[in-house]
CSV table of C-alpha atoms and ligand atoms in Angstrom, one decimal:
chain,number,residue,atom,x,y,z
A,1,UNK,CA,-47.5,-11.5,-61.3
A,2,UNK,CA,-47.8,-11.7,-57.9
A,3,UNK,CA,-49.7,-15.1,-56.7
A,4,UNK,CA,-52.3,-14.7,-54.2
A,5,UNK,CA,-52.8,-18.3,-52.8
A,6,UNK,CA,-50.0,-20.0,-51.0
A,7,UNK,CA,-48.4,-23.1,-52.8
A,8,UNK,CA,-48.7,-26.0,-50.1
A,9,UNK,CA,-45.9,-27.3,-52.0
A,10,UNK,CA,-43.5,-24.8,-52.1
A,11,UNK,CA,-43.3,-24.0,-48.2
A,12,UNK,CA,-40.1,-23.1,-46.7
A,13,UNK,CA,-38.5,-25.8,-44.6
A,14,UNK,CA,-37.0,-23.5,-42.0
A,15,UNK,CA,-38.2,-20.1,-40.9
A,16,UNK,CA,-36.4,-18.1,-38.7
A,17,UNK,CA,-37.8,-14.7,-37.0
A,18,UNK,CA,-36.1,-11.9,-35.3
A,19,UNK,CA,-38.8,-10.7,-33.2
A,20,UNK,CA,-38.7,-7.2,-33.3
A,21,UNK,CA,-40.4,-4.1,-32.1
A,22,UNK,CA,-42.0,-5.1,-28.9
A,23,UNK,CA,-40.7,-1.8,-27.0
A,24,UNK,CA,-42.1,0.8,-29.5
A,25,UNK,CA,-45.1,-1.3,-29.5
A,26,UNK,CA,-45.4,-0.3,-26.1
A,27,UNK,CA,-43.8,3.2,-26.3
A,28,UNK,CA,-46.4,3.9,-28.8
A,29,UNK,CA,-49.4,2.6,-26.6
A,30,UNK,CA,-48.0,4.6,-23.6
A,31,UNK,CA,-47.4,1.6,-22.2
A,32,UNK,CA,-44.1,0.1,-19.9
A,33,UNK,CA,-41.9,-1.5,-22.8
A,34,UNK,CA,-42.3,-4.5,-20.5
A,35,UNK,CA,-45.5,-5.4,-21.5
A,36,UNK,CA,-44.7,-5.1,-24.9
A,37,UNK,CA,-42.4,-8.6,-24.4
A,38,UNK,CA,-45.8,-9.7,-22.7
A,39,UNK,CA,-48.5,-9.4,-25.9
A,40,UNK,CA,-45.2,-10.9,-27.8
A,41,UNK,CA,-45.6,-14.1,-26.4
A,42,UNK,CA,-48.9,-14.1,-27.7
A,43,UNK,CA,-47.6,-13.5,-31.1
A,44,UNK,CA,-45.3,-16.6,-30.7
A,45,UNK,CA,-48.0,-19.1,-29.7
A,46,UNK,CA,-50.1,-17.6,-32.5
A,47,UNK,CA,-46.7,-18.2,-34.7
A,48,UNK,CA,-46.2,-21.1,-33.5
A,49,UNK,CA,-49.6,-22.6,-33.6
A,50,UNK,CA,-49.9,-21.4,-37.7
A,51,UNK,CA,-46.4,-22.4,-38.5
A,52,UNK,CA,-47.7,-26.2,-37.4
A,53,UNK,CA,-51.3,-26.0,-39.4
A,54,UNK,CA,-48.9,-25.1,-42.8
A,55,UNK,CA,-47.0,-28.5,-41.8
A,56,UNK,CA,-43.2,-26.5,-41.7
A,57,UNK,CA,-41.3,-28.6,-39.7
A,58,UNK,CA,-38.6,-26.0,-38.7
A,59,UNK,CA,-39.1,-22.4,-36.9
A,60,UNK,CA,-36.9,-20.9,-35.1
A,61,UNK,CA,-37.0,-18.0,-32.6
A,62,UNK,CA,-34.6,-15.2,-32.0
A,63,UNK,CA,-35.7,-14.3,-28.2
A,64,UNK,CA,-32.7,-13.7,-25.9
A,65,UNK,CA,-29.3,-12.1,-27.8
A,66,UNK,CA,-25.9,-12.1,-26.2
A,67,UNK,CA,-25.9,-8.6,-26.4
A,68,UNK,CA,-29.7,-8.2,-24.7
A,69,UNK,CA,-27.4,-8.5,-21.5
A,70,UNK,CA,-27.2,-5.0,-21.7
A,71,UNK,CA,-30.7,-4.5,-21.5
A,72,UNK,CA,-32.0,-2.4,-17.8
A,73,UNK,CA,-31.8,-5.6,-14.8
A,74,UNK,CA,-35.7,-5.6,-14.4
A,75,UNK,CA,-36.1,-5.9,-18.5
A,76,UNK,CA,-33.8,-8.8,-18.7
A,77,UNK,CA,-35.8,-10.4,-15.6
A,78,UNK,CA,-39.2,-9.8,-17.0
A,79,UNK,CA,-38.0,-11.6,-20.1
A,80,UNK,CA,-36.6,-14.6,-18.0
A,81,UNK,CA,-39.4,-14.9,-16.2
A,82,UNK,CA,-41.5,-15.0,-19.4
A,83,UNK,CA,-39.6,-17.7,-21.1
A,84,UNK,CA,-39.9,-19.4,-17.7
A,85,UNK,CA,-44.0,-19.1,-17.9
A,86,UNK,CA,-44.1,-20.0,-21.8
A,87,UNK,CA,-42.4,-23.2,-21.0
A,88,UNK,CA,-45.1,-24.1,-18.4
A,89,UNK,CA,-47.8,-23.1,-20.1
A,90,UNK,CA,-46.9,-24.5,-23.3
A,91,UNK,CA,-45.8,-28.1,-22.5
A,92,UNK,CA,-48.7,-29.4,-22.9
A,93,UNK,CA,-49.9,-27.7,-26.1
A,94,UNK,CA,-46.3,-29.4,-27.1
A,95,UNK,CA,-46.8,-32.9,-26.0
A,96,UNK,CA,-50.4,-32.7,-27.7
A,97,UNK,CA,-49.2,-31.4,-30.9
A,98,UNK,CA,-46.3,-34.0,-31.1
A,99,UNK,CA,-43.5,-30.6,-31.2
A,100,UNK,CA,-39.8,-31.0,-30.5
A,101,UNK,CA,-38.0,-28.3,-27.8
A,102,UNK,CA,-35.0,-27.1,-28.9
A,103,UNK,CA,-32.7,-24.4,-28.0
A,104,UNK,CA,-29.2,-22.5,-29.7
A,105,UNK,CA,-27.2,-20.7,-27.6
A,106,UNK,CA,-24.7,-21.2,-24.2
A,107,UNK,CA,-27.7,-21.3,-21.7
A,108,UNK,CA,-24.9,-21.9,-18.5
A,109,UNK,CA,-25.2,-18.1,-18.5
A,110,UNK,CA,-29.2,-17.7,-17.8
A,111,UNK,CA,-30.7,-18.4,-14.6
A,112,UNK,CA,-30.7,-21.7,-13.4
A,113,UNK,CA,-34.9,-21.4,-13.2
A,114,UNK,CA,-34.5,-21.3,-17.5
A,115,UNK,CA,-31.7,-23.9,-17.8
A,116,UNK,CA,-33.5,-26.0,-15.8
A,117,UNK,CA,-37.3,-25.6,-17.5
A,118,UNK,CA,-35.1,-25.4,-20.9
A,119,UNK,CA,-33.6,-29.0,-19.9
A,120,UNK,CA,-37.2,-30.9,-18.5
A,121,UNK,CA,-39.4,-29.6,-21.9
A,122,UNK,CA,-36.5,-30.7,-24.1
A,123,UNK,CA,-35.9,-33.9,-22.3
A,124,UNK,CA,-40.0,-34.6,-22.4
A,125,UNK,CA,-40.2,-33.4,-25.7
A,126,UNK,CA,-37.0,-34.9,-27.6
A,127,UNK,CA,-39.1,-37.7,-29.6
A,128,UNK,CA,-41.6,-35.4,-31.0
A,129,UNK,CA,-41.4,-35.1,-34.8
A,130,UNK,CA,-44.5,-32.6,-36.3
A,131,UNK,CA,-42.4,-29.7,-35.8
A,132,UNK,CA,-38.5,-28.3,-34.0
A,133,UNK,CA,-39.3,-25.2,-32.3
A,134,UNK,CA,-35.8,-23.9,-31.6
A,135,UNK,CA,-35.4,-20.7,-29.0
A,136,UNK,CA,-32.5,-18.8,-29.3
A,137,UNK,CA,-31.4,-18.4,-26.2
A,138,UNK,CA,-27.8,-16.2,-25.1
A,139,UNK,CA,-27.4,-17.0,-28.9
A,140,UNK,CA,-24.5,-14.8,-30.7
A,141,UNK,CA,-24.1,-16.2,-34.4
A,142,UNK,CA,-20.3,-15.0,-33.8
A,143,UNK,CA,-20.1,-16.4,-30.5
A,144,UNK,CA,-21.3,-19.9,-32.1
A,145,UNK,CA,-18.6,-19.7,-35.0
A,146,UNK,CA,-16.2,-19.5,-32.5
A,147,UNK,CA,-17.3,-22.5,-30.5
A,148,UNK,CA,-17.1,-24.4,-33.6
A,149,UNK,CA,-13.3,-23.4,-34.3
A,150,UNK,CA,-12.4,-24.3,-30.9
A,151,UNK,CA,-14.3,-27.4,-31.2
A,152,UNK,CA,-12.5,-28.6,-33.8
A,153,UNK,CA,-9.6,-27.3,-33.6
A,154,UNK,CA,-9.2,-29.2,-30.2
A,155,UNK,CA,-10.3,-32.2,-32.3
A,156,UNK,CA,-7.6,-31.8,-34.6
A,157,UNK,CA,-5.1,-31.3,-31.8
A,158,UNK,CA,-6.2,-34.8,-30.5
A,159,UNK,CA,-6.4,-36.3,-33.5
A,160,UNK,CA,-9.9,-37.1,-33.9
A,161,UNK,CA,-10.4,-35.5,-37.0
A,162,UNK,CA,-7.3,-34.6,-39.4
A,163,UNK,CA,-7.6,-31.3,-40.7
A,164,UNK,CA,-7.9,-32.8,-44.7
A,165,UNK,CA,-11.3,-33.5,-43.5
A,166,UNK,CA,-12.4,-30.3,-42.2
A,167,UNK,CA,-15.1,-29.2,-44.6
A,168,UNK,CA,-18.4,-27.6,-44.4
A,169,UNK,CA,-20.0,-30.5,-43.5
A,170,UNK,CA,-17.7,-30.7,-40.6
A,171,UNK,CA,-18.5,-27.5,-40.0
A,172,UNK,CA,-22.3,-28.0,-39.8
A,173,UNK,CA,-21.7,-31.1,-37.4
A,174,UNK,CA,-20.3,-28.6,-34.8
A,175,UNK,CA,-22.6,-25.4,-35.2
A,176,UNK,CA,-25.6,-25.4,-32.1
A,177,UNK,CA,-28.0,-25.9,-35.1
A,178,UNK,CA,-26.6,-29.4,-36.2
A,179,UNK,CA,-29.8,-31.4,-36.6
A,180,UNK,CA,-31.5,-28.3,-38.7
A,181,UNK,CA,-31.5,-27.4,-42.0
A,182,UNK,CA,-30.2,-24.1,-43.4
A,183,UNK,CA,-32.6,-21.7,-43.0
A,184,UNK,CA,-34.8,-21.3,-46.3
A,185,UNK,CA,-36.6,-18.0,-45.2
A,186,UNK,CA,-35.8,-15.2,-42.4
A,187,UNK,CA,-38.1,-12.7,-40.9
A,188,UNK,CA,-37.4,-9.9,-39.3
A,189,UNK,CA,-40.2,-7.7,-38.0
A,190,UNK,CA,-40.4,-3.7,-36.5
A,191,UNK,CA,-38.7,-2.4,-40.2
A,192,UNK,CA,-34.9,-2.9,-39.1
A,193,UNK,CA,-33.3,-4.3,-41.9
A,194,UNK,CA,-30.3,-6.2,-40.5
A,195,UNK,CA,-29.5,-9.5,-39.5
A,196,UNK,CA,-27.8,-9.0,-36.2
A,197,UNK,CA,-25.7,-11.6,-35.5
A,198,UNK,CA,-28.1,-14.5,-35.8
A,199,UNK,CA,-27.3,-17.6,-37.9
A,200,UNK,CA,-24.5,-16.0,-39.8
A,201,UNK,CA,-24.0,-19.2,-41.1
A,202,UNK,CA,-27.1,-20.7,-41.7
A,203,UNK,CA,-28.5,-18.1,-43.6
A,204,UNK,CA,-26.4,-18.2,-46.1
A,205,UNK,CA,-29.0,-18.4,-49.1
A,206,UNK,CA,-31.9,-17.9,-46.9
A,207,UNK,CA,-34.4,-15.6,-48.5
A,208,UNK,CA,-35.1,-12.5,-46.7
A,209,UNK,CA,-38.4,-10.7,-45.4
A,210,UNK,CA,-38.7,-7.7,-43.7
A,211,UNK,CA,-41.8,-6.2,-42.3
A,212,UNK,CA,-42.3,-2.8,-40.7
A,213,UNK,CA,-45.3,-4.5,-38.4
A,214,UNK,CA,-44.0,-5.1,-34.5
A,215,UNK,CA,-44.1,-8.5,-32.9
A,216,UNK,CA,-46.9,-7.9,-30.4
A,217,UNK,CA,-48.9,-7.6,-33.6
A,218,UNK,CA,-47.3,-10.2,-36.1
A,219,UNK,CA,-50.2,-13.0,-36.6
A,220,UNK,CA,-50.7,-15.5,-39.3
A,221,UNK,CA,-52.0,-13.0,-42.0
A,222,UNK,CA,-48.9,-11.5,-41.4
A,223,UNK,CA,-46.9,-15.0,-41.5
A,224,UNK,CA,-49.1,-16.0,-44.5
A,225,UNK,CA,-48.1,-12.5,-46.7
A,226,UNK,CA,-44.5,-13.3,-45.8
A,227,UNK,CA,-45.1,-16.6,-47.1
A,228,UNK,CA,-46.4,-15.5,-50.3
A,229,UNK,CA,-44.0,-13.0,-51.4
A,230,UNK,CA,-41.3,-15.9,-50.4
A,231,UNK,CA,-42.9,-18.1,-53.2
A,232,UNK,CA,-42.5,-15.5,-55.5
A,233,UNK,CA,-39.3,-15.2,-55.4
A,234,UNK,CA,-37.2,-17.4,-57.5
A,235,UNK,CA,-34.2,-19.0,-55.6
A,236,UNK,CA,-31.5,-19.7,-57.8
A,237,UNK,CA,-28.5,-21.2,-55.3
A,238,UNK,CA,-25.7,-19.4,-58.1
A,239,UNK,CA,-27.4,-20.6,-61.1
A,240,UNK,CA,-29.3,-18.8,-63.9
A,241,UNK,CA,-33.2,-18.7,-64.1
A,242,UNK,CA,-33.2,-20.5,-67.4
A,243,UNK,CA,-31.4,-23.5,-65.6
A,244,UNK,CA,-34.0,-23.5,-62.5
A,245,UNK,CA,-37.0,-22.8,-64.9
A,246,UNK,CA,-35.9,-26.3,-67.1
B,301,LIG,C1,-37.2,-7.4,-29.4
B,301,LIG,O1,-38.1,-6.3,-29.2
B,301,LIG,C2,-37.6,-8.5,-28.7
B,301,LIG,C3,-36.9,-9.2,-27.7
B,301,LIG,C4,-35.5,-8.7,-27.4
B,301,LIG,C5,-37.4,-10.3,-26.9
B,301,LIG,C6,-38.3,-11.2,-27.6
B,301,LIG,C7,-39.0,-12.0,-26.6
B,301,LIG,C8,-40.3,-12.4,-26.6
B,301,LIG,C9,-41.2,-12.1,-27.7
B,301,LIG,C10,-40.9,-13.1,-25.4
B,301,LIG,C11,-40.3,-14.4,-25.0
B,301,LIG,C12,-40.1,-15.4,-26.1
B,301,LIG,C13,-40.6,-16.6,-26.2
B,301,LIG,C14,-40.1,-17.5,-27.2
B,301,LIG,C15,-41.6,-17.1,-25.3
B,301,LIG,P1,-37.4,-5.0,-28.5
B,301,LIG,O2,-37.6,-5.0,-27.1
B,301,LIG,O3,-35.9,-4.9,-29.0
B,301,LIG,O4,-38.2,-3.9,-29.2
B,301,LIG,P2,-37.7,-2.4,-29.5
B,301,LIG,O5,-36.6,-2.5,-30.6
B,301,LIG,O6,-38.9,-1.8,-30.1
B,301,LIG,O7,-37.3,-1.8,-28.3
Protein backbone atom coordinates (compact mmCIF):
# COMPACT_ATOMS: atom_id res chain seq x y z
CA UNK A 1 0.00 0.00 0.00
CA UNK A 2 1.14 3.10 -1.06
CA UNK A 3 2.16 5.49 2.04
CA UNK A 4 0.92 8.96 1.82
CA UNK A 5 3.12 10.89 4.47
CA UNK A 6 6.84 11.10 3.84
CA UNK A 7 9.11 9.14 6.40
CA UNK A 8 11.57 11.97 7.72
CA UNK A 9 13.69 9.04 8.38
CA UNK A 10 13.93 7.44 5.29
CA UNK A 11 15.03 10.49 3.11
CA UNK A 12 17.45 9.93 0.31
CA UNK A 13 20.89 11.24 1.01
CA UNK A 14 21.64 12.32 -2.55
CA UNK A 15 19.20 13.43 -5.28
CA UNK A 16 20.17 14.12 -8.56
CA UNK A 17 17.86 15.87 -11.32
CA UNK A 18 18.02 15.99 -14.99
CA UNK A 19 16.16 19.05 -15.56
CA UNK A 20 14.20 18.45 -18.47
CA UNK A 21 11.54 19.97 -20.64
CA UNK A 22 12.15 23.66 -20.48
CA UNK A 23 11.95 24.14 -24.43
CA UNK A 24 8.41 22.42 -24.92
CA UNK A 25 7.48 24.25 -21.85
CA UNK A 26 7.93 27.13 -23.86
CA UNK A 27 7.02 25.66 -27.41
CA UNK A 28 3.78 24.87 -25.78
CA UNK A 29 3.16 28.47 -24.25
CA UNK A 30 4.11 29.96 -27.75
CA UNK A 31 6.84 31.23 -26.15
CA UNK A 32 10.87 31.63 -27.27
CA UNK A 33 12.37 28.24 -25.79
CA UNK A 34 14.69 30.78 -24.08
CA UNK A 35 12.44 31.77 -21.61
CA UNK A 36 11.64 28.39 -20.81
CA UNK A 37 15.49 28.07 -19.19
CA UNK A 38 14.29 31.45 -17.45
CA UNK A 39 11.01 30.09 -15.28
CA UNK A 40 13.60 26.98 -14.82
CA UNK A 41 15.61 28.79 -12.53
CA UNK A 42 12.73 29.44 -10.62
CA UNK A 43 12.05 25.79 -10.31
CA UNK A 44 15.71 25.31 -8.98
CA UNK A 45 15.54 27.93 -6.15
CA UNK A 46 12.09 26.43 -5.33
CA UNK A 47 14.12 22.92 -5.48
CA UNK A 48 16.68 24.03 -3.83
CA UNK A 49 14.97 25.93 -1.15
CA UNK A 50 12.57 22.42 -0.30
CA UNK A 51 15.41 20.13 -0.70
CA UNK A 52 17.04 22.14 2.49
CA UNK A 53 13.51 22.34 4.66
CA UNK A 54 13.50 18.11 4.25
CA UNK A 55 17.28 18.37 5.80
CA UNK A 56 18.94 16.26 2.43
CA UNK A 57 22.33 17.22 2.52
CA UNK A 58 23.11 16.27 -1.19
CA UNK A 59 21.30 17.55 -4.59
CA UNK A 60 22.74 17.78 -7.51
CA UNK A 61 21.89 19.54 -10.78
CA UNK A 62 22.29 18.47 -14.33
CA UNK A 63 22.33 22.08 -16.04
CA UNK A 64 24.99 22.40 -18.76
CA UNK A 65 25.92 18.86 -20.75
CA UNK A 66 28.94 18.38 -22.83
CA UNK A 67 26.88 17.76 -25.60
CA UNK A 68 24.48 21.14 -25.01
CA UNK A 69 27.49 22.67 -27.02
CA UNK A 70 25.50 21.91 -29.85
CA UNK A 71 22.79 23.87 -28.83
CA UNK A 72 22.00 27.38 -31.37
CA UNK A 73 25.02 30.22 -30.07
CA UNK A 74 22.33 32.57 -28.55
CA UNK A 75 20.76 29.38 -26.43
CA UNK A 76 24.04 28.38 -25.07
CA UNK A 77 24.64 32.27 -24.10
CA UNK A 78 21.27 32.74 -22.62
CA UNK A 79 22.05 29.79 -20.38
CA UNK A 80 25.53 31.22 -19.43
CA UNK A 81 24.36 34.27 -18.69
CA UNK A 82 21.75 32.63 -16.43
CA UNK A 83 24.06 30.59 -14.43
CA UNK A 84 26.04 33.83 -14.28
CA UNK A 85 22.74 35.74 -12.59
CA UNK A 86 21.82 32.67 -10.25
CA UNK A 87 25.15 32.84 -8.76
CA UNK A 88 24.74 36.52 -7.89
CA UNK A 89 21.54 36.39 -6.85
CA UNK A 90 21.81 33.40 -4.84
CA UNK A 91 25.00 33.98 -2.77
CA UNK A 92 23.47 35.29 -0.27
CA UNK A 93 20.44 33.05 0.20
CA UNK A 94 23.72 30.52 0.32
CA UNK A 95 25.75 32.17 2.95
CA UNK A 96 22.36 32.62 5.04
CA UNK A 97 21.36 29.09 4.77
CA UNK A 98 24.88 27.78 5.64
CA UNK A 99 24.95 25.75 1.76
CA UNK A 100 28.14 24.42 0.15
CA UNK A 101 28.81 25.48 -3.89
CA UNK A 102 30.00 22.81 -5.76
CA UNK A 103 30.35 22.02 -9.29
CA UNK A 104 31.24 18.50 -11.63
CA UNK A 105 32.40 18.97 -14.79
CA UNK A 106 35.83 20.59 -16.88
CA UNK A 107 34.64 24.29 -16.45
CA UNK A 108 38.15 25.56 -18.50
CA UNK A 109 35.75 25.22 -21.40
CA UNK A 110 32.82 27.87 -20.29
CA UNK A 111 33.28 31.44 -20.30
CA UNK A 112 35.62 32.92 -18.11
CA UNK A 113 32.49 35.25 -16.63
CA UNK A 114 31.11 31.38 -15.17
CA UNK A 115 34.57 29.95 -14.18
CA UNK A 116 35.18 32.89 -12.46
CA UNK A 117 31.53 33.38 -10.46
CA UNK A 118 31.84 29.32 -10.26
CA UNK A 119 35.35 29.92 -8.41
CA UNK A 120 34.36 33.18 -5.89
CA UNK A 121 30.72 31.34 -4.56
CA UNK A 122 32.67 28.11 -4.05
CA UNK A 123 35.65 29.74 -2.45
CA UNK A 124 32.99 31.84 -0.11
CA UNK A 125 30.99 28.99 0.39
CA UNK A 126 33.43 25.97 0.93
CA UNK A 127 32.84 25.77 4.88
CA UNK A 128 29.21 25.58 4.68
CA UNK A 129 27.73 22.21 5.85
CA UNK A 130 23.48 22.21 5.79
CA UNK A 131 23.57 21.22 2.34
CA UNK A 132 26.20 20.54 -1.20
CA UNK A 133 24.45 21.96 -4.06
CA UNK A 134 26.55 20.58 -6.87
CA UNK A 135 25.92 22.14 -10.67
CA UNK A 136 26.83 20.13 -13.37
CA UNK A 137 28.58 22.09 -15.38
CA UNK A 138 30.35 20.85 -19.17
CA UNK A 139 29.72 17.52 -17.23
CA UNK A 140 29.87 14.19 -19.48
CA UNK A 141 29.66 11.05 -17.11
CA UNK A 142 31.93 9.48 -19.98
CA UNK A 143 34.11 12.23 -20.31
CA UNK A 144 34.66 12.03 -16.23
CA UNK A 145 35.48 8.15 -16.46
CA UNK A 146 38.00 8.97 -18.74
CA UNK A 147 39.69 11.59 -16.55
CA UNK A 148 39.77 9.15 -13.86
CA UNK A 149 41.74 6.36 -16.09
CA UNK A 150 44.12 8.93 -17.08
CA UNK A 151 44.47 10.09 -13.63
CA UNK A 152 45.44 7.10 -12.43
CA UNK A 153 46.92 5.56 -14.81
CA UNK A 154 49.50 8.46 -14.79
CA UNK A 155 49.74 7.70 -11.09
CA UNK A 156 50.60 4.31 -11.65
CA UNK A 157 53.12 5.23 -14.26
CA UNK A 158 54.88 7.39 -11.57
CA UNK A 159 54.48 5.11 -9.05
CA UNK A 160 52.23 6.70 -6.66
CA UNK A 161 49.80 4.16 -6.50
CA UNK A 162 50.67 0.44 -7.68
CA UNK A 163 48.11 -0.96 -9.70
CA UNK A 164 47.26 -4.02 -6.77
CA UNK A 165 45.69 -1.09 -5.16
CA UNK A 166 43.50 0.19 -7.78
CA UNK A 167 39.99 -0.60 -6.56
CA UNK A 168 36.68 1.14 -6.47
CA UNK A 169 37.48 3.09 -3.75
CA UNK A 170 40.41 4.40 -5.74
CA UNK A 171 38.16 4.92 -8.25
CA UNK A 172 35.74 7.10 -6.20
CA UNK A 173 38.81 9.17 -4.97
CA UNK A 174 39.41 10.34 -8.69
CA UNK A 175 35.71 10.80 -10.05
CA UNK A 176 34.69 14.94 -9.95
CA UNK A 177 32.14 13.74 -7.29
CA UNK A 178 34.71 12.51 -4.69
CA UNK A 179 33.46 14.14 -1.48
CA UNK A 180 29.67 12.91 -2.41
CA UNK A 181 27.84 9.93 -1.85
CA UNK A 182 26.44 7.65 -4.56
CA UNK A 183 23.44 8.92 -5.60
CA UNK A 184 20.37 7.35 -3.61
CA UNK A 185 17.56 8.70 -5.91
CA UNK A 186 17.57 10.34 -9.61
CA UNK A 187 14.96 12.43 -11.24
CA UNK A 188 14.44 13.11 -14.47
CA UNK A 189 11.60 15.35 -15.53
CA UNK A 190 9.79 16.19 -19.25
CA UNK A 191 8.85 12.02 -19.57
CA UNK A 192 12.33 11.01 -21.27
CA UNK A 193 13.28 8.02 -19.75
CA UNK A 194 17.11 7.88 -20.03
CA UNK A 195 19.98 8.70 -18.12
CA UNK A 196 22.12 10.48 -20.63
CA UNK A 197 25.39 10.40 -19.65
CA UNK A 198 25.18 11.80 -16.22
CA UNK A 199 26.82 10.01 -13.16
CA UNK A 200 27.26 6.73 -15.00
CA UNK A 201 28.92 5.76 -12.11
CA UNK A 202 27.37 7.06 -9.24
CA UNK A 203 24.16 5.86 -9.99
CA UNK A 204 24.75 2.66 -9.87
CA UNK A 205 21.94 1.47 -7.40
CA UNK A 206 20.30 4.83 -7.41
CA UNK A 207 16.55 4.51 -7.54
CA UNK A 208 14.93 6.01 -10.47
CA UNK A 209 11.99 8.58 -10.95
CA UNK A 210 10.68 9.82 -13.87
CA UNK A 211 8.00 12.34 -14.33
CA UNK A 212 6.35 13.51 -17.44
CA UNK A 213 5.93 17.24 -15.70
CA UNK A 214 8.69 20.00 -17.30
CA UNK A 215 11.11 21.74 -15.21
CA UNK A 216 9.69 25.27 -15.43
CA UNK A 217 6.84 23.63 -13.47
CA UNK A 218 8.60 20.98 -11.19
CA UNK A 219 7.95 22.48 -7.39
CA UNK A 220 7.96 20.77 -4.11
CA UNK A 221 4.58 18.84 -4.46
CA UNK A 222 6.26 17.53 -7.31
CA UNK A 223 9.68 16.81 -5.32
CA UNK A 224 7.53 15.61 -2.37
CA UNK A 225 5.45 12.78 -4.70
CA UNK A 226 8.88 11.76 -6.01
CA UNK A 227 9.88 11.44 -2.58
CA UNK A 228 7.13 9.23 -1.64
CA UNK A 229 7.06 6.78 -4.26
CA UNK A 230 11.01 6.52 -3.46
CA UNK A 231 10.09 5.34 0.07
CA UNK A 232 8.07 2.82 -1.24
CA UNK A 233 10.25 1.18 -2.94
CA UNK A 234 12.26 -1.42 -1.27
CA UNK A 235 16.11 -1.19 -2.02
CA UNK A 236 17.67 -4.30 -1.81
CA UNK A 237 21.66 -3.65 -2.89
CA UNK A 238 21.63 -7.62 -4.49
CA UNK A 239 19.96 -9.16 -1.53
CA UNK A 240 16.50 -10.73 -1.06
CA UNK A 241 13.48 -8.89 0.65
CA UNK A 242 13.42 -11.44 3.39
CA UNK A 243 17.02 -10.43 4.30
CA UNK A 244 16.28 -6.48 4.20
CA UNK A 245 12.85 -7.03 5.89
CA UNK A 246 14.86 -8.95 9.14
C1 LIG B 1 16.76 20.97 -20.45
O1 LIG B 1 15.63 21.50 -21.09
C2 LIG B 1 17.43 21.99 -19.66
C3 LIG B 1 18.69 22.46 -19.87
C4 LIG B 1 19.56 21.98 -20.96
C5 LIG B 1 19.27 23.51 -19.04
C6 LIG B 1 18.89 23.54 -17.60
C7 LIG B 1 19.22 24.86 -17.05
C8 LIG B 1 18.45 25.59 -16.18
C9 LIG B 1 17.21 25.09 -15.57
C10 LIG B 1 18.83 26.99 -15.83
C11 LIG B 1 20.15 27.23 -15.22
C12 LIG B 1 20.54 26.32 -14.13
C13 LIG B 1 20.86 26.67 -12.84
C14 LIG B 1 21.38 25.64 -11.90
C15 LIG B 1 20.70 28.03 -12.32
P1 LIG B 1 15.63 21.48 -22.69
O2 LIG B 1 16.02 22.82 -23.16
O3 LIG B 1 16.45 20.35 -23.19
O4 LIG B 1 14.09 21.22 -22.96
P2 LIG B 1 13.49 20.50 -24.23
O5 LIG B 1 13.99 19.08 -24.21
O6 LIG B 1 12.03 20.59 -23.99
O7 LIG B 1 13.94 21.24 -25.44
Amino acid sequence: MMNNNLDKDNLPKHIAIIMDGNGRWAAKKGLDRVLGHNIGVESVQEIVEETLNLNIPYLTLYAFSTDNWSRPKDEIGTLMKLLVKYLKSEFDKLIKNNIRLNTIGDLSALPKAVQNEVKRVSGKTKNNKKMVLTIALNYGAREEIEYVVKKIASEVKNNTISLENVDQSIINKHLYTRNLPDVDLLIRTSGEQRVSNFLLWQIAYAELYFTKVYWPDFGKKDLQKALLNYQNRERRFGKTSEQINV
